[in-house]
Each structure stands twice: as C-alpha cells, then as structure tokens.
JSON list of C-alpha atoms in Angstrom, two decimals:
[
{"chain": "A", "resi": 1, "resn": "GLY", "atom": "CA", "xyz": [91.90, 96.25, 105.25]},
{"chain": "A", "resi": 2, "resn": "ALA", "atom": "CA", "xyz": [94.04, 95.50, 102.23]},
{"chain": "A", "resi": 3, "resn": "VAL", "atom": "CA", "xyz": [94.88, 98.54, 100.14]},
{"chain": "A", "resi": 4, "resn": "VAL", "atom": "CA", "xyz": [96.20, 98.65, 96.63]},
{"chain": "A", "resi": 5, "resn": "SER", "atom": "CA", "xyz": [97.54, 101.97, 95.38]},
{"chain": "A", "resi": 6, "resn": "GLN", "atom": "CA", "xyz": [97.67, 102.61, 91.63]},
{"chain": "A", "resi": 7, "resn": "HIS", "atom": "CA", "xyz": [99.56, 105.54, 90.22]},
{"chain": "A", "resi": 8, "resn": "PRO", "atom": "CA", "xyz": [99.04, 107.70, 88.29]},
{"chain": "A", "resi": 9, "resn": "SER", "atom": "CA", "xyz": [95.30, 108.00, 88.29]},
{"chain": "A", "resi": 10, "resn": "ARG", "atom": "CA", "xyz": [95.33, 109.92, 85.02]},
{"chain": "A", "resi": 11, "resn": "VAL", "atom": "CA", "xyz": [98.00, 110.36, 82.39]},
{"chain": "A", "resi": 12, "resn": "ILE", "atom": "CA", "xyz": [98.11, 111.99, 78.99]},
{"chain": "A", "resi": 13, "resn": "CYS", "atom": "CA", "xyz": [101.01, 111.18, 76.67]},
{"chain": "A", "resi": 14, "resn": "LYS", "atom": "CA", "xyz": [102.00, 111.76, 73.12]},
{"chain": "A", "resi": 15, "resn": "SER", "atom": "CA", "xyz": [101.96, 109.04, 70.46]},
{"chain": "A", "resi": 16, "resn": "GLY", "atom": "CA", "xyz": [105.18, 107.14, 70.39]},
{"chain": "A", "resi": 17, "resn": "THR", "atom": "CA", "xyz": [106.15, 107.67, 73.98]},
{"chain": "A", "resi": 18, "resn": "SER", "atom": "CA", "xyz": [106.06, 105.16, 76.82]},
{"chain": "A", "resi": 19, "resn": "VAL", "atom": "CA", "xyz": [104.03, 105.34, 79.98]},
{"chain": "A", "resi": 20, "resn": "LYS", "atom": "CA", "xyz": [104.60, 103.44, 83.22]},
{"chain": "A", "resi": 21, "resn": "ILE", "atom": "CA", "xyz": [101.76, 102.60, 85.61]},
{"chain": "A", "resi": 22, "resn": "GLU", "atom": "CA", "xyz": [102.52, 101.41, 89.14]},
{"chain": "A", "resi": 23, "resn": "CYS", "atom": "CA", "xyz": [100.48, 99.10, 91.30]},
{"chain": "A", "resi": 24, "resn": "ARG", "atom": "CA", "xyz": [101.48, 98.83, 94.97]},
{"chain": "A", "resi": 25, "resn": "SER", "atom": "CA", "xyz": [100.08, 96.68, 97.76]},
{"chain": "A", "resi": 26, "resn": "LEU", "atom": "CA", "xyz": [100.43, 98.96, 100.79]},
{"chain": "A", "resi": 27, "resn": "ASP", "atom": "CA", "xyz": [99.78, 96.64, 103.74]},
{"chain": "A", "resi": 28, "resn": "PHE", "atom": "CA", "xyz": [100.31, 93.15, 102.46]},
{"chain": "A", "resi": 29, "resn": "GLN", "atom": "CA", "xyz": [102.63, 91.16, 100.24]},
{"chain": "A", "resi": 30, "resn": "ALA", "atom": "CA", "xyz": [101.30, 90.25, 96.85]},
{"chain": "A", "resi": 31, "resn": "THR", "atom": "CA", "xyz": [102.99, 87.41, 95.11]},
{"chain": "A", "resi": 32, "resn": "THR", "atom": "CA", "xyz": [100.49, 87.73, 92.29]},
{"chain": "A", "resi": 33, "resn": "MET", "atom": "CA", "xyz": [99.06, 90.81, 90.68]},
{"chain": "A", "resi": 34, "resn": "PHE", "atom": "CA", "xyz": [96.76, 91.15, 87.74]},
{"chain": "A", "resi": 35, "resn": "TRP", "atom": "CA", "xyz": [96.41, 93.80, 85.06]},
{"chain": "A", "resi": 36, "resn": "TYR", "atom": "CA", "xyz": [93.11, 94.60, 83.40]},
{"chain": "A", "resi": 37, "resn": "ARG", "atom": "CA", "xyz": [91.98, 96.90, 80.65]},
{"chain": "A", "resi": 38, "resn": "GLN", "atom": "CA", "xyz": [88.51, 98.41, 80.56]},
{"chain": "A", "resi": 39, "resn": "PHE", "atom": "CA", "xyz": [87.03, 100.24, 77.60]},
{"chain": "A", "resi": 40, "resn": "PRO", "atom": "CA", "xyz": [84.22, 102.74, 78.21]},
{"chain": "A", "resi": 41, "resn": "LYS", "atom": "CA", "xyz": [81.05, 101.06, 79.40]},
{"chain": "A", "resi": 42, "resn": "GLN", "atom": "CA", "xyz": [82.59, 97.62, 78.91]},
{"chain": "A", "resi": 43, "resn": "SER", "atom": "CA", "xyz": [83.90, 94.91, 81.15]},
{"chain": "A", "resi": 44, "resn": "LEU", "atom": "CA", "xyz": [87.34, 94.35, 82.54]},
{"chain": "A", "resi": 45, "resn": "MET", "atom": "CA", "xyz": [89.54, 92.28, 80.30]},
{"chain": "A", "resi": 46, "resn": "LEU", "atom": "CA", "xyz": [92.40, 90.42, 81.92]},
{"chain": "A", "resi": 47, "resn": "MET", "atom": "CA", "xyz": [95.61, 91.37, 80.18]},
{"chain": "A", "resi": 48, "resn": "ALA", "atom": "CA", "xyz": [98.19, 89.49, 82.18]},
{"chain": "A", "resi": 49, "resn": "THR", "atom": "CA", "xyz": [99.08, 87.85, 85.44]},
{"chain": "A", "resi": 50, "resn": "SER", "atom": "CA", "xyz": [102.18, 89.22, 87.12]},
{"chain": "A", "resi": 51, "resn": "ASN", "atom": "CA", "xyz": [104.15, 86.90, 89.38]},
{"chain": "A", "resi": 52, "resn": "GLU", "atom": "CA", "xyz": [106.86, 88.22, 91.67]},
{"chain": "A", "resi": 53, "resn": "GLY", "atom": "CA", "xyz": [110.31, 87.27, 90.49]},
{"chain": "A", "resi": 54, "resn": "SER", "atom": "CA", "xyz": [109.21, 85.65, 87.28]},
{"chain": "A", "resi": 55, "resn": "LYS", "atom": "CA", "xyz": [107.85, 86.53, 83.85]},
{"chain": "A", "resi": 56, "resn": "ALA", "atom": "CA", "xyz": [104.29, 87.64, 83.49]},
{"chain": "A", "resi": 57, "resn": "THR", "atom": "CA", "xyz": [101.72, 85.40, 81.88]},
{"chain": "A", "resi": 58, "resn": "TYR", "atom": "CA", "xyz": [99.84, 87.19, 79.08]},
{"chain": "A", "resi": 59, "resn": "GLU", "atom": "CA", "xyz": [96.38, 86.49, 77.90]},
{"chain": "A", "resi": 60, "resn": "GLN", "atom": "CA", "xyz": [95.85, 85.58, 74.27]},
{"chain": "A", "resi": 61, "resn": "GLY", "atom": "CA", "xyz": [95.94, 88.57, 72.00]},
{"chain": "A", "resi": 62, "resn": "VAL", "atom": "CA", "xyz": [97.89, 90.82, 74.38]},
{"chain": "A", "resi": 63, "resn": "GLU", "atom": "CA", "xyz": [101.20, 91.98, 72.95]},
{"chain": "A", "resi": 64, "resn": "LYS", "atom": "CA", "xyz": [103.99, 91.20, 75.37]},
{"chain": "A", "resi": 65, "resn": "ASP", "atom": "CA", "xyz": [106.40, 93.67, 73.79]},
{"chain": "A", "resi": 66, "resn": "LYS", "atom": "CA", "xyz": [103.86, 96.47, 73.95]},
{"chain": "A", "resi": 67, "resn": "PHE", "atom": "CA", "xyz": [102.66, 95.94, 77.49]},
{"chain": "A", "resi": 68, "resn": "LEU", "atom": "CA", "xyz": [105.73, 95.31, 79.57]},
{"chain": "A", "resi": 69, "resn": "ILE", "atom": "CA", "xyz": [105.05, 94.00, 83.07]},
{"chain": "A", "resi": 70, "resn": "ASN", "atom": "CA", "xyz": [107.59, 93.89, 85.84]},
{"chain": "A", "resi": 71, "resn": "HIS", "atom": "CA", "xyz": [106.97, 92.46, 89.31]},
{"chain": "A", "resi": 72, "resn": "ALA", "atom": "CA", "xyz": [110.32, 92.95, 91.00]},
{"chain": "A", "resi": 73, "resn": "SER", "atom": "CA", "xyz": [109.10, 92.99, 94.59]},
{"chain": "A", "resi": 74, "resn": "LEU", "atom": "CA", "xyz": [106.32, 91.59, 96.70]},
{"chain": "A", "resi": 75, "resn": "THR", "atom": "CA", "xyz": [104.59, 94.95, 96.84]},
{"chain": "A", "resi": 76, "resn": "LEU", "atom": "CA", "xyz": [105.10, 96.44, 93.39]},
{"chain": "A", "resi": 77, "resn": "SER", "atom": "CA", "xyz": [104.12, 95.57, 89.86]},
{"chain": "A", "resi": 78, "resn": "THR", "atom": "CA", "xyz": [104.51, 97.94, 86.94]},
{"chain": "A", "resi": 79, "resn": "LEU", "atom": "CA", "xyz": [102.84, 98.05, 83.54]},
{"chain": "A", "resi": 80, "resn": "THR", "atom": "CA", "xyz": [104.67, 99.98, 80.84]},
{"chain": "A", "resi": 81, "resn": "VAL", "atom": "CA", "xyz": [102.81, 100.82, 77.67]},
{"chain": "A", "resi": 82, "resn": "THR", "atom": "CA", "xyz": [105.54, 101.18, 75.10]},
{"chain": "A", "resi": 83, "resn": "SER", "atom": "CA", "xyz": [105.31, 103.31, 71.95]},
{"chain": "A", "resi": 84, "resn": "ALA", "atom": "CA", "xyz": [101.80, 104.25, 72.87]},
{"chain": "A", "resi": 85, "resn": "HIS", "atom": "CA", "xyz": [99.18, 104.94, 70.20]},
{"chain": "A", "resi": 86, "resn": "PRO", "atom": "CA", "xyz": [95.72, 106.49, 70.49]},
{"chain": "A", "resi": 87, "resn": "GLU", "atom": "CA", "xyz": [94.13, 103.05, 70.40]},
{"chain": "A", "resi": 88, "resn": "ASP", "atom": "CA", "xyz": [95.94, 102.28, 73.64]},
{"chain": "A", "resi": 89, "resn": "SER", "atom": "CA", "xyz": [93.84, 104.91, 75.34]},
{"chain": "A", "resi": 90, "resn": "SER", "atom": "CA", "xyz": [91.84, 103.09, 77.98]},
{"chain": "A", "resi": 91, "resn": "PHE", "atom": "CA", "xyz": [91.29, 102.55, 81.68]},
{"chain": "A", "resi": 92, "resn": "TYR", "atom": "CA", "xyz": [93.84, 100.19, 83.22]},
{"chain": "A", "resi": 93, "resn": "ILE", "atom": "CA", "xyz": [93.18, 98.49, 86.58]},
{"chain": "A", "resi": 94, "resn": "CYS", "atom": "CA", "xyz": [95.42, 96.26, 88.65]},
{"chain": "A", "resi": 95, "resn": "SER", "atom": "CA", "xyz": [94.49, 93.87, 91.39]},
{"chain": "A", "resi": 96, "resn": "ALA", "atom": "CA", "xyz": [96.57, 92.10, 93.95]},
{"chain": "A", "resi": 97, "resn": "ARG", "atom": "CA", "xyz": [96.09, 88.91, 95.83]},
{"chain": "A", "resi": 98, "resn": "ASP", "atom": "CA", "xyz": [96.33, 88.97, 99.59]},
{"chain": "A", "resi": 99, "resn": "ARG", "atom": "CA", "xyz": [96.66, 85.37, 100.75]},
{"chain": "A", "resi": 100, "resn": "SER", "atom": "CA", "xyz": [95.99, 86.32, 104.33]},
{"chain": "A", "resi": 101, "resn": "ARG", "atom": "CA", "xyz": [92.44, 87.48, 103.67]},
{"chain": "A", "resi": 102, "resn": "ALA", "atom": "CA", "xyz": [89.42, 85.36, 102.83]},
{"chain": "A", "resi": 103, "resn": "SER", "atom": "CA", "xyz": [88.20, 87.64, 100.10]},
{"chain": "A", "resi": 104, "resn": "GLY", "atom": "CA", "xyz": [91.75, 87.68, 98.77]},
{"chain": "A", "resi": 105, "resn": "TYR", "atom": "CA", "xyz": [91.70, 90.17, 95.96]},
{"chain": "A", "resi": 106, "resn": "THR", "atom": "CA", "xyz": [91.88, 93.93, 96.11]},
{"chain": "A", "resi": 107, "resn": "PHE", "atom": "CA", "xyz": [91.64, 96.31, 93.14]},
{"chain": "A", "resi": 108, "resn": "GLY", "atom": "CA", "xyz": [93.53, 99.49, 92.56]},
{"chain": "A", "resi": 109, "resn": "SER", "atom": "CA", "xyz": [91.62, 102.64, 91.70]},
{"chain": "A", "resi": 110, "resn": "GLY", "atom": "CA", "xyz": [92.66, 102.52, 88.07]},
{"chain": "A", "resi": 111, "resn": "THR", "atom": "CA", "xyz": [94.60, 104.66, 85.60]},
{"chain": "A", "resi": 112, "resn": "ARG", "atom": "CA", "xyz": [92.99, 106.61, 82.81]},
{"chain": "A", "resi": 113, "resn": "LEU", "atom": "CA", "xyz": [95.49, 106.67, 79.89]},
{"chain": "A", "resi": 114, "resn": "THR", "atom": "CA", "xyz": [94.90, 109.08, 77.04]},
{"chain": "A", "resi": 115, "resn": "VAL", "atom": "CA", "xyz": [97.27, 109.00, 74.09]},
{"chain": "A", "resi": 116, "resn": "VAL", "atom": "CA", "xyz": [97.18, 112.05, 71.87]},
{"chain": "B", "resi": 1, "resn": "ALA", "atom": "CA", "xyz": [88.24, 79.34, 78.39]},
{"chain": "B", "resi": 2, "resn": "GLN", "atom": "CA", "xyz": [85.80, 80.47, 80.98]},
{"chain": "B", "resi": 3, "resn": "THR", "atom": "CA", "xyz": [83.05, 82.86, 79.91]},
{"chain": "B", "resi": 4, "resn": "VAL", "atom": "CA", "xyz": [80.74, 84.96, 82.06]},
{"chain": "B", "resi": 5, "resn": "THR", "atom": "CA", "xyz": [77.45, 86.27, 80.67]},
{"chain": "B", "resi": 6, "resn": "GLN", "atom": "CA", "xyz": [75.32, 89.07, 82.07]},
{"chain": "B", "resi": 7, "resn": "SER", "atom": "CA", "xyz": [72.23, 89.33, 79.93]},
{"chain": "B", "resi": 8, "resn": "GLN", "atom": "CA", "xyz": [70.90, 92.56, 81.45]},
{"chain": "B", "resi": 9, "resn": "PRO", "atom": "CA", "xyz": [72.89, 95.60, 80.32]},
{"chain": "B", "resi": 10, "resn": "GLU", "atom": "CA", "xyz": [70.63, 97.89, 82.38]},
{"chain": "B", "resi": 11, "resn": "MET", "atom": "CA", "xyz": [68.27, 97.42, 85.28]},
{"chain": "B", "resi": 12, "resn": "SER", "atom": "CA", "xyz": [66.31, 99.82, 87.41]},
{"chain": "B", "resi": 13, "resn": "VAL", "atom": "CA", "xyz": [64.70, 99.50, 90.80]},
{"chain": "B", "resi": 14, "resn": "GLN", "atom": "CA", "xyz": [62.60, 101.65, 93.02]},
{"chain": "B", "resi": 15, "resn": "GLU", "atom": "CA", "xyz": [64.23, 102.67, 96.24]},
{"chain": "B", "resi": 16, "resn": "ALA", "atom": "CA", "xyz": [63.49, 100.19, 99.02]},
{"chain": "B", "resi": 17, "resn": "GLU", "atom": "CA", "xyz": [62.44, 97.52, 96.56]},
{"chain": "B", "resi": 18, "resn": "THR", "atom": "CA", "xyz": [64.28, 94.32, 95.58]},
{"chain": "B", "resi": 19, "resn": "VAL", "atom": "CA", "xyz": [66.10, 93.67, 92.32]},
{"chain": "B", "resi": 20, "resn": "THR", "atom": "CA", "xyz": [67.83, 90.59, 90.94]},
{"chain": "B", "resi": 21, "resn": "LEU", "atom": "CA", "xyz": [70.78, 90.71, 88.57]},
{"chain": "B", "resi": 22, "resn": "SER", "atom": "CA", "xyz": [71.43, 87.68, 86.42]},
{"chain": "B", "resi": 23, "resn": "CYS", "atom": "CA", "xyz": [74.72, 85.97, 85.64]},
{"chain": "B", "resi": 24, "resn": "THR", "atom": "CA", "xyz": [75.60, 82.69, 83.93]},
{"chain": "B", "resi": 25, "resn": "TYR", "atom": "CA", "xyz": [78.98, 81.22, 83.30]},
{"chain": "B", "resi": 26, "resn": "ASP", "atom": "CA", "xyz": [80.57, 78.41, 81.42]},
{"chain": "B", "resi": 27, "resn": "THR", "atom": "CA", "xyz": [83.41, 76.30, 82.79]},
{"chain": "B", "resi": 28, "resn": "SER", "atom": "CA", "xyz": [84.75, 72.80, 82.84]},
{"chain": "B", "resi": 29, "resn": "GLU", "atom": "CA", "xyz": [86.35, 73.22, 86.25]},
{"chain": "B", "resi": 30, "resn": "SER", "atom": "CA", "xyz": [84.77, 71.85, 89.38]},
{"chain": "B", "resi": 31, "resn": "ASP", "atom": "CA", "xyz": [86.52, 74.09, 91.90]},
{"chain": "B", "resi": 32, "resn": "TYR", "atom": "CA", "xyz": [86.16, 77.82, 91.46]},
{"chain": "B", "resi": 33, "resn": "TYR", "atom": "CA", "xyz": [84.87, 81.02, 93.03]},
{"chain": "B", "resi": 34, "resn": "LEU", "atom": "CA", "xyz": [82.22, 83.44, 91.90]},
{"chain": "B", "resi": 35, "resn": "PHE", "atom": "CA", "xyz": [82.01, 87.12, 92.76]},
{"chain": "B", "resi": 36, "resn": "TRP", "atom": "CA", "xyz": [79.87, 90.13, 92.33]},
{"chain": "B", "resi": 37, "resn": "TYR", "atom": "CA", "xyz": [81.70, 93.45, 92.15]},
{"chain": "B", "resi": 38, "resn": "LYS", "atom": "CA", "xyz": [80.28, 96.92, 92.20]},
{"chain": "B", "resi": 39, "resn": "GLN", "atom": "CA", "xyz": [81.91, 99.74, 90.17]},
{"chain": "B", "resi": 40, "resn": "PRO", "atom": "CA", "xyz": [80.57, 103.19, 91.00]},
{"chain": "B", "resi": 41, "resn": "PRO", "atom": "CA", "xyz": [81.43, 106.24, 88.85]},
{"chain": "B", "resi": 42, "resn": "SER", "atom": "CA", "xyz": [84.77, 106.48, 90.67]},
{"chain": "B", "resi": 43, "resn": "ARG", "atom": "CA", "xyz": [85.68, 103.29, 88.79]},
{"chain": "B", "resi": 44, "resn": "GLN", "atom": "CA", "xyz": [86.91, 101.63, 92.00]},
{"chain": "B", "resi": 45, "resn": "MET", "atom": "CA", "xyz": [85.99, 97.94, 92.01]},
{"chain": "B", "resi": 46, "resn": "ILE", "atom": "CA", "xyz": [84.32, 97.01, 95.24]},
{"chain": "B", "resi": 47, "resn": "LEU", "atom": "CA", "xyz": [83.68, 93.43, 96.30]},
{"chain": "B", "resi": 48, "resn": "VAL", "atom": "CA", "xyz": [80.00, 92.87, 97.06]},
{"chain": "B", "resi": 49, "resn": "ILE", "atom": "CA", "xyz": [79.82, 89.15, 97.70]},
{"chain": "B", "resi": 50, "resn": "ARG", "atom": "CA", "xyz": [81.65, 85.91, 96.95]},
{"chain": "B", "resi": 51, "resn": "GLN", "atom": "CA", "xyz": [80.63, 82.28, 96.63]},
{"chain": "B", "resi": 52, "resn": "GLU", "atom": "CA", "xyz": [82.78, 79.18, 96.77]},
{"chain": "B", "resi": 53, "resn": "ALA", "atom": "CA", "xyz": [81.59, 76.63, 94.23]},
{"chain": "B", "resi": 54, "resn": "TYR", "atom": "CA", "xyz": [81.99, 73.74, 96.71]},
{"chain": "B", "resi": 55, "resn": "LYS", "atom": "CA", "xyz": [79.54, 75.34, 99.11]},
{"chain": "B", "resi": 56, "resn": "GLN", "atom": "CA", "xyz": [75.88, 74.61, 98.55]},
{"chain": "B", "resi": 57, "resn": "GLN", "atom": "CA", "xyz": [74.67, 77.32, 100.86]},
{"chain": "B", "resi": 58, "resn": "ASN", "atom": "CA", "xyz": [74.06, 80.64, 99.15]},
{"chain": "B", "resi": 59, "resn": "ALA", "atom": "CA", "xyz": [76.24, 83.50, 100.35]},
{"chain": "B", "resi": 60, "resn": "THR", "atom": "CA", "xyz": [74.64, 86.47, 102.09]},
{"chain": "B", "resi": 61, "resn": "GLU", "atom": "CA", "xyz": [76.06, 89.85, 103.05]},
{"chain": "B", "resi": 62, "resn": "ASN", "atom": "CA", "xyz": [73.48, 92.11, 104.68]},
{"chain": "B", "resi": 63, "resn": "ARG", "atom": "CA", "xyz": [71.12, 93.24, 101.93]},
{"chain": "B", "resi": 64, "resn": "PHE", "atom": "CA", "xyz": [72.97, 91.27, 99.31]},
{"chain": "B", "resi": 65, "resn": "SER", "atom": "CA", "xyz": [72.41, 87.60, 98.61]},
{"chain": "B", "resi": 66, "resn": "VAL", "atom": "CA", "xyz": [73.06, 85.22, 95.79]},
{"chain": "B", "resi": 67, "resn": "ASN", "atom": "CA", "xyz": [71.18, 82.35, 94.20]},
{"chain": "B", "resi": 68, "resn": "PHE", "atom": "CA", "xyz": [73.90, 79.92, 93.19]},
{"chain": "B", "resi": 69, "resn": "GLN", "atom": "CA", "xyz": [72.75, 77.07, 90.96]},
{"chain": "B", "resi": 70, "resn": "LYS", "atom": "CA", "xyz": [75.89, 75.06, 90.18]},
{"chain": "B", "resi": 71, "resn": "ALA", "atom": "CA", "xyz": [74.34, 72.59, 87.80]},
{"chain": "B", "resi": 72, "resn": "ALA", "atom": "CA", "xyz": [72.75, 75.36, 85.81]},
{"chain": "B", "resi": 73, "resn": "LYS", "atom": "CA", "xyz": [75.92, 77.49, 86.11]},
{"chain": "B", "resi": 74, "resn": "SER", "atom": "CA", "xyz": [73.87, 80.40, 87.27]},
{"chain": "B", "resi": 75, "resn": "PHE", "atom": "CA", "xyz": [74.82, 82.98, 89.87]},
{"chain": "B", "resi": 76, "resn": "SER", "atom": "CA", "xyz": [72.28, 85.78, 90.39]},
{"chain": "B", "resi": 77, "resn": "LEU", "atom": "CA", "xyz": [72.57, 88.68, 92.83]},
{"chain": "B", "resi": 78, "resn": "LYS", "atom": "CA", "xyz": [69.58, 89.86, 94.84]},
{"chain": "B", "resi": 79, "resn": "ILE", "atom": "CA", "xyz": [69.66, 93.33, 96.37]},
{"chain": "B", "resi": 80, "resn": "SER", "atom": "CA", "xyz": [66.99, 93.87, 98.97]},
{"chain": "B", "resi": 81, "resn": "ASP", "atom": "CA", "xyz": [65.79, 97.24, 100.28]},
{"chain": "B", "resi": 82, "resn": "SER", "atom": "CA", "xyz": [67.63, 99.04, 97.48]},
{"chain": "B", "resi": 83, "resn": "GLN", "atom": "CA", "xyz": [69.32, 102.27, 98.39]},
{"chain": "B", "resi": 84, "resn": "LEU", "atom": "CA", "xyz": [70.40, 105.16, 96.25]},
{"chain": "B", "resi": 85, "resn": "GLY", "atom": "CA", "xyz": [74.02, 104.31, 96.97]},
{"chain": "B", "resi": 86, "resn": "ASP", "atom": "CA", "xyz": [73.51, 100.97, 95.33]},
{"chain": "B", "resi": 87, "resn": "ALA", "atom": "CA", "xyz": [73.43, 102.63, 91.91]},
{"chain": "B", "resi": 88, "resn": "ALA", "atom": "CA", "xyz": [76.50, 101.45, 89.99]},
{"chain": "B", "resi": 89, "resn": "MET", "atom": "CA", "xyz": [77.75, 98.98, 87.43]},
{"chain": "B", "resi": 90, "resn": "TYR", "atom": "CA", "xyz": [77.67, 95.47, 88.74]},
{"chain": "B", "resi": 91, "resn": "PHE", "atom": "CA", "xyz": [80.05, 92.87, 87.39]},
{"chain": "B", "resi": 92, "resn": "CYS", "atom": "CA", "xyz": [79.77, 89.14, 87.85]},
{"chain": "B", "resi": 93, "resn": "ALA", "atom": "CA", "xyz": [83.16, 87.48, 87.95]},
{"chain": "B", "resi": 94, "resn": "TYR", "atom": "CA", "xyz": [84.57, 83.96, 87.85]},
{"chain": "B", "resi": 95, "resn": "ARG", "atom": "CA", "xyz": [87.86, 83.09, 89.45]},
{"chain": "B", "resi": 96, "resn": "SER", "atom": "CA", "xyz": [89.54, 80.07, 87.95]},
{"chain": "B", "resi": 97, "resn": "ALA", "atom": "CA", "xyz": [91.69, 77.47, 89.63]},
{"chain": "B", "resi": 98, "resn": "GLY", "atom": "CA", "xyz": [94.62, 79.43, 88.30]},
{"chain": "B", "resi": 99, "resn": "ASN", "atom": "CA", "xyz": [93.44, 82.49, 90.18]},
{"chain": "B", "resi": 100, "resn": "GLN", "atom": "CA", "xyz": [92.54, 84.49, 87.10]},
{"chain": "B", "resi": 101, "resn": "PHE", "atom": "CA", "xyz": [89.38, 86.55, 87.03]},
{"chain": "B", "resi": 102, "resn": "TYR", "atom": "CA", "xyz": [86.95, 86.63, 84.14]},
{"chain": "B", "resi": 103, "resn": "PHE", "atom": "CA", "xyz": [84.30, 89.31, 84.18]},
{"chain": "B", "resi": 104, "resn": "GLY", "atom": "CA", "xyz": [80.88, 89.62, 82.63]},
{"chain": "B", "resi": 105, "resn": "THR", "atom": "CA", "xyz": [79.92, 92.63, 80.59]},
{"chain": "B", "resi": 106, "resn": "GLY", "atom": "CA", "xyz": [78.21, 94.31, 83.52]},
{"chain": "B", "resi": 107, "resn": "THR", "atom": "CA", "xyz": [74.74, 95.50, 84.45]},
{"chain": "B", "resi": 108, "resn": "SER", "atom": "CA", "xyz": [74.14, 99.18, 85.04]},
{"chain": "B", "resi": 109, "resn": "LEU", "atom": "CA", "xyz": [71.79, 99.52, 88.00]},
{"chain": "B", "resi": 110, "resn": "THR", "atom": "CA", "xyz": [69.71, 102.69, 88.46]},
{"chain": "B", "resi": 111, "resn": "VAL", "atom": "CA", "xyz": [67.88, 103.30, 91.73]},
{"chain": "B", "resi": 112, "resn": "ILE", "atom": "CA", "xyz": [64.82, 105.43, 91.39]},
{"chain": "B", "resi": 113, "resn": "PRO", "atom": "CA", "xyz": [64.02, 107.64, 94.40]}
]
C-alpha cells in the first residue's frame, strides 16, 4: 500500500533556529501534499497545501514566512519552521495524495517539534 | 469554510458491544467526501472508512459502518463487536472539492474489557 515517510519523528531545537521536516511518498507520486499541525489532545489543523512545482497555498492565519513549504519533486515536500519559538512546539503531520488509489490519502507518522 | 463538529469528546464501550460516534458538518458544496480516521497513541492517522457524498448507500468496512444523512449533514460511525484494539482517538473529516481536509475535534474512545 501507499507509504508516506516523515522525518524526523522527533526534534528538539533552540529558540531562533530553523528546523526542516521532510515528507516523502515512498511508492507513489504525490502531486499534492498537505501539512497539518496538531496540539495536544486537539484536532489536526490544515496549515497549507503543497503543490509540486508551484507555491504552496496557506490557510488563513498561517504565516508563510515562518512556515516555508517546498515541493520540488513528486515525492518530496519539506516544511521549514524558521526562527522557531516555544509556541511553535507542536506535532506536525503531512499527508500525500495518491491518485491511483481509491482511498487516495496517506498520512505520515508525524514529527514532534519541541522548541526550548 | 467547512466545519466539522464532533460533540462527544469521550466515549466508552464494553468489549464486544456496539458504540456510535457522532459527527456533523457544515458545507455549501454538493460534491465532497467524508472520512473517519483513527489515531492511536502512536499518533499515526489510520483511515477507517470513507463515504462519497453522491452515494446514498452507507459505507461499511467489516465491523465499521456509517450512517450518512446528507440532508441533515450528519455522518456517524458505528463500531460493532468492539475490540480492545479499537481504543483510540477518532476523527471525522471532510474533504472539500479542492481536496483539503477539515477535521473534527475528535472523540476519545475507551474500550472496557
């Protein structure tokens, strides 16, 4: 079945530094990937839609300059949290769309970001 | 914007019994998809069941079935013969025509042995 690999699974960084999270579709091509943020015991909030070869579409309230998304190939999208602050600490999840499968969407296993 | 509401933050069920999780949504679109996802402690999102809005027949996947009421914008999940492994957070999700997902706030399901 479709597999989405998300790396790293956990990362701790210092305030003011940047962190890059990778989302890879391992056995299918994903023209569209999605990035979500999940606070403890809360729902997933869509941050942005990442389209291969074009600019990401951000949801209202999400800072484009803070959460940089790059989707340079059909199997890789990256989310870079720039100048991270403790309030950016959260669980980030990506998902990718596999057009060849009926269920279509597969989620990565998530990244726990802690900013100290 | 689409909204998804899950009014039950927590539910519990006795093992082997049946439980129903509620979900309502609000949309002006006519063509969309609805999903139930399970998120165990590992945090991995696992697809449980999906429903196309244009289909009147309720989706079924083994012990999982839905009651889709399009006019009422209701999409409940029924879990029959509950098993200990069913314990998890369950999220109802709406997929828009633009392929974006909107999730409910989740229902934490406890299965009592």
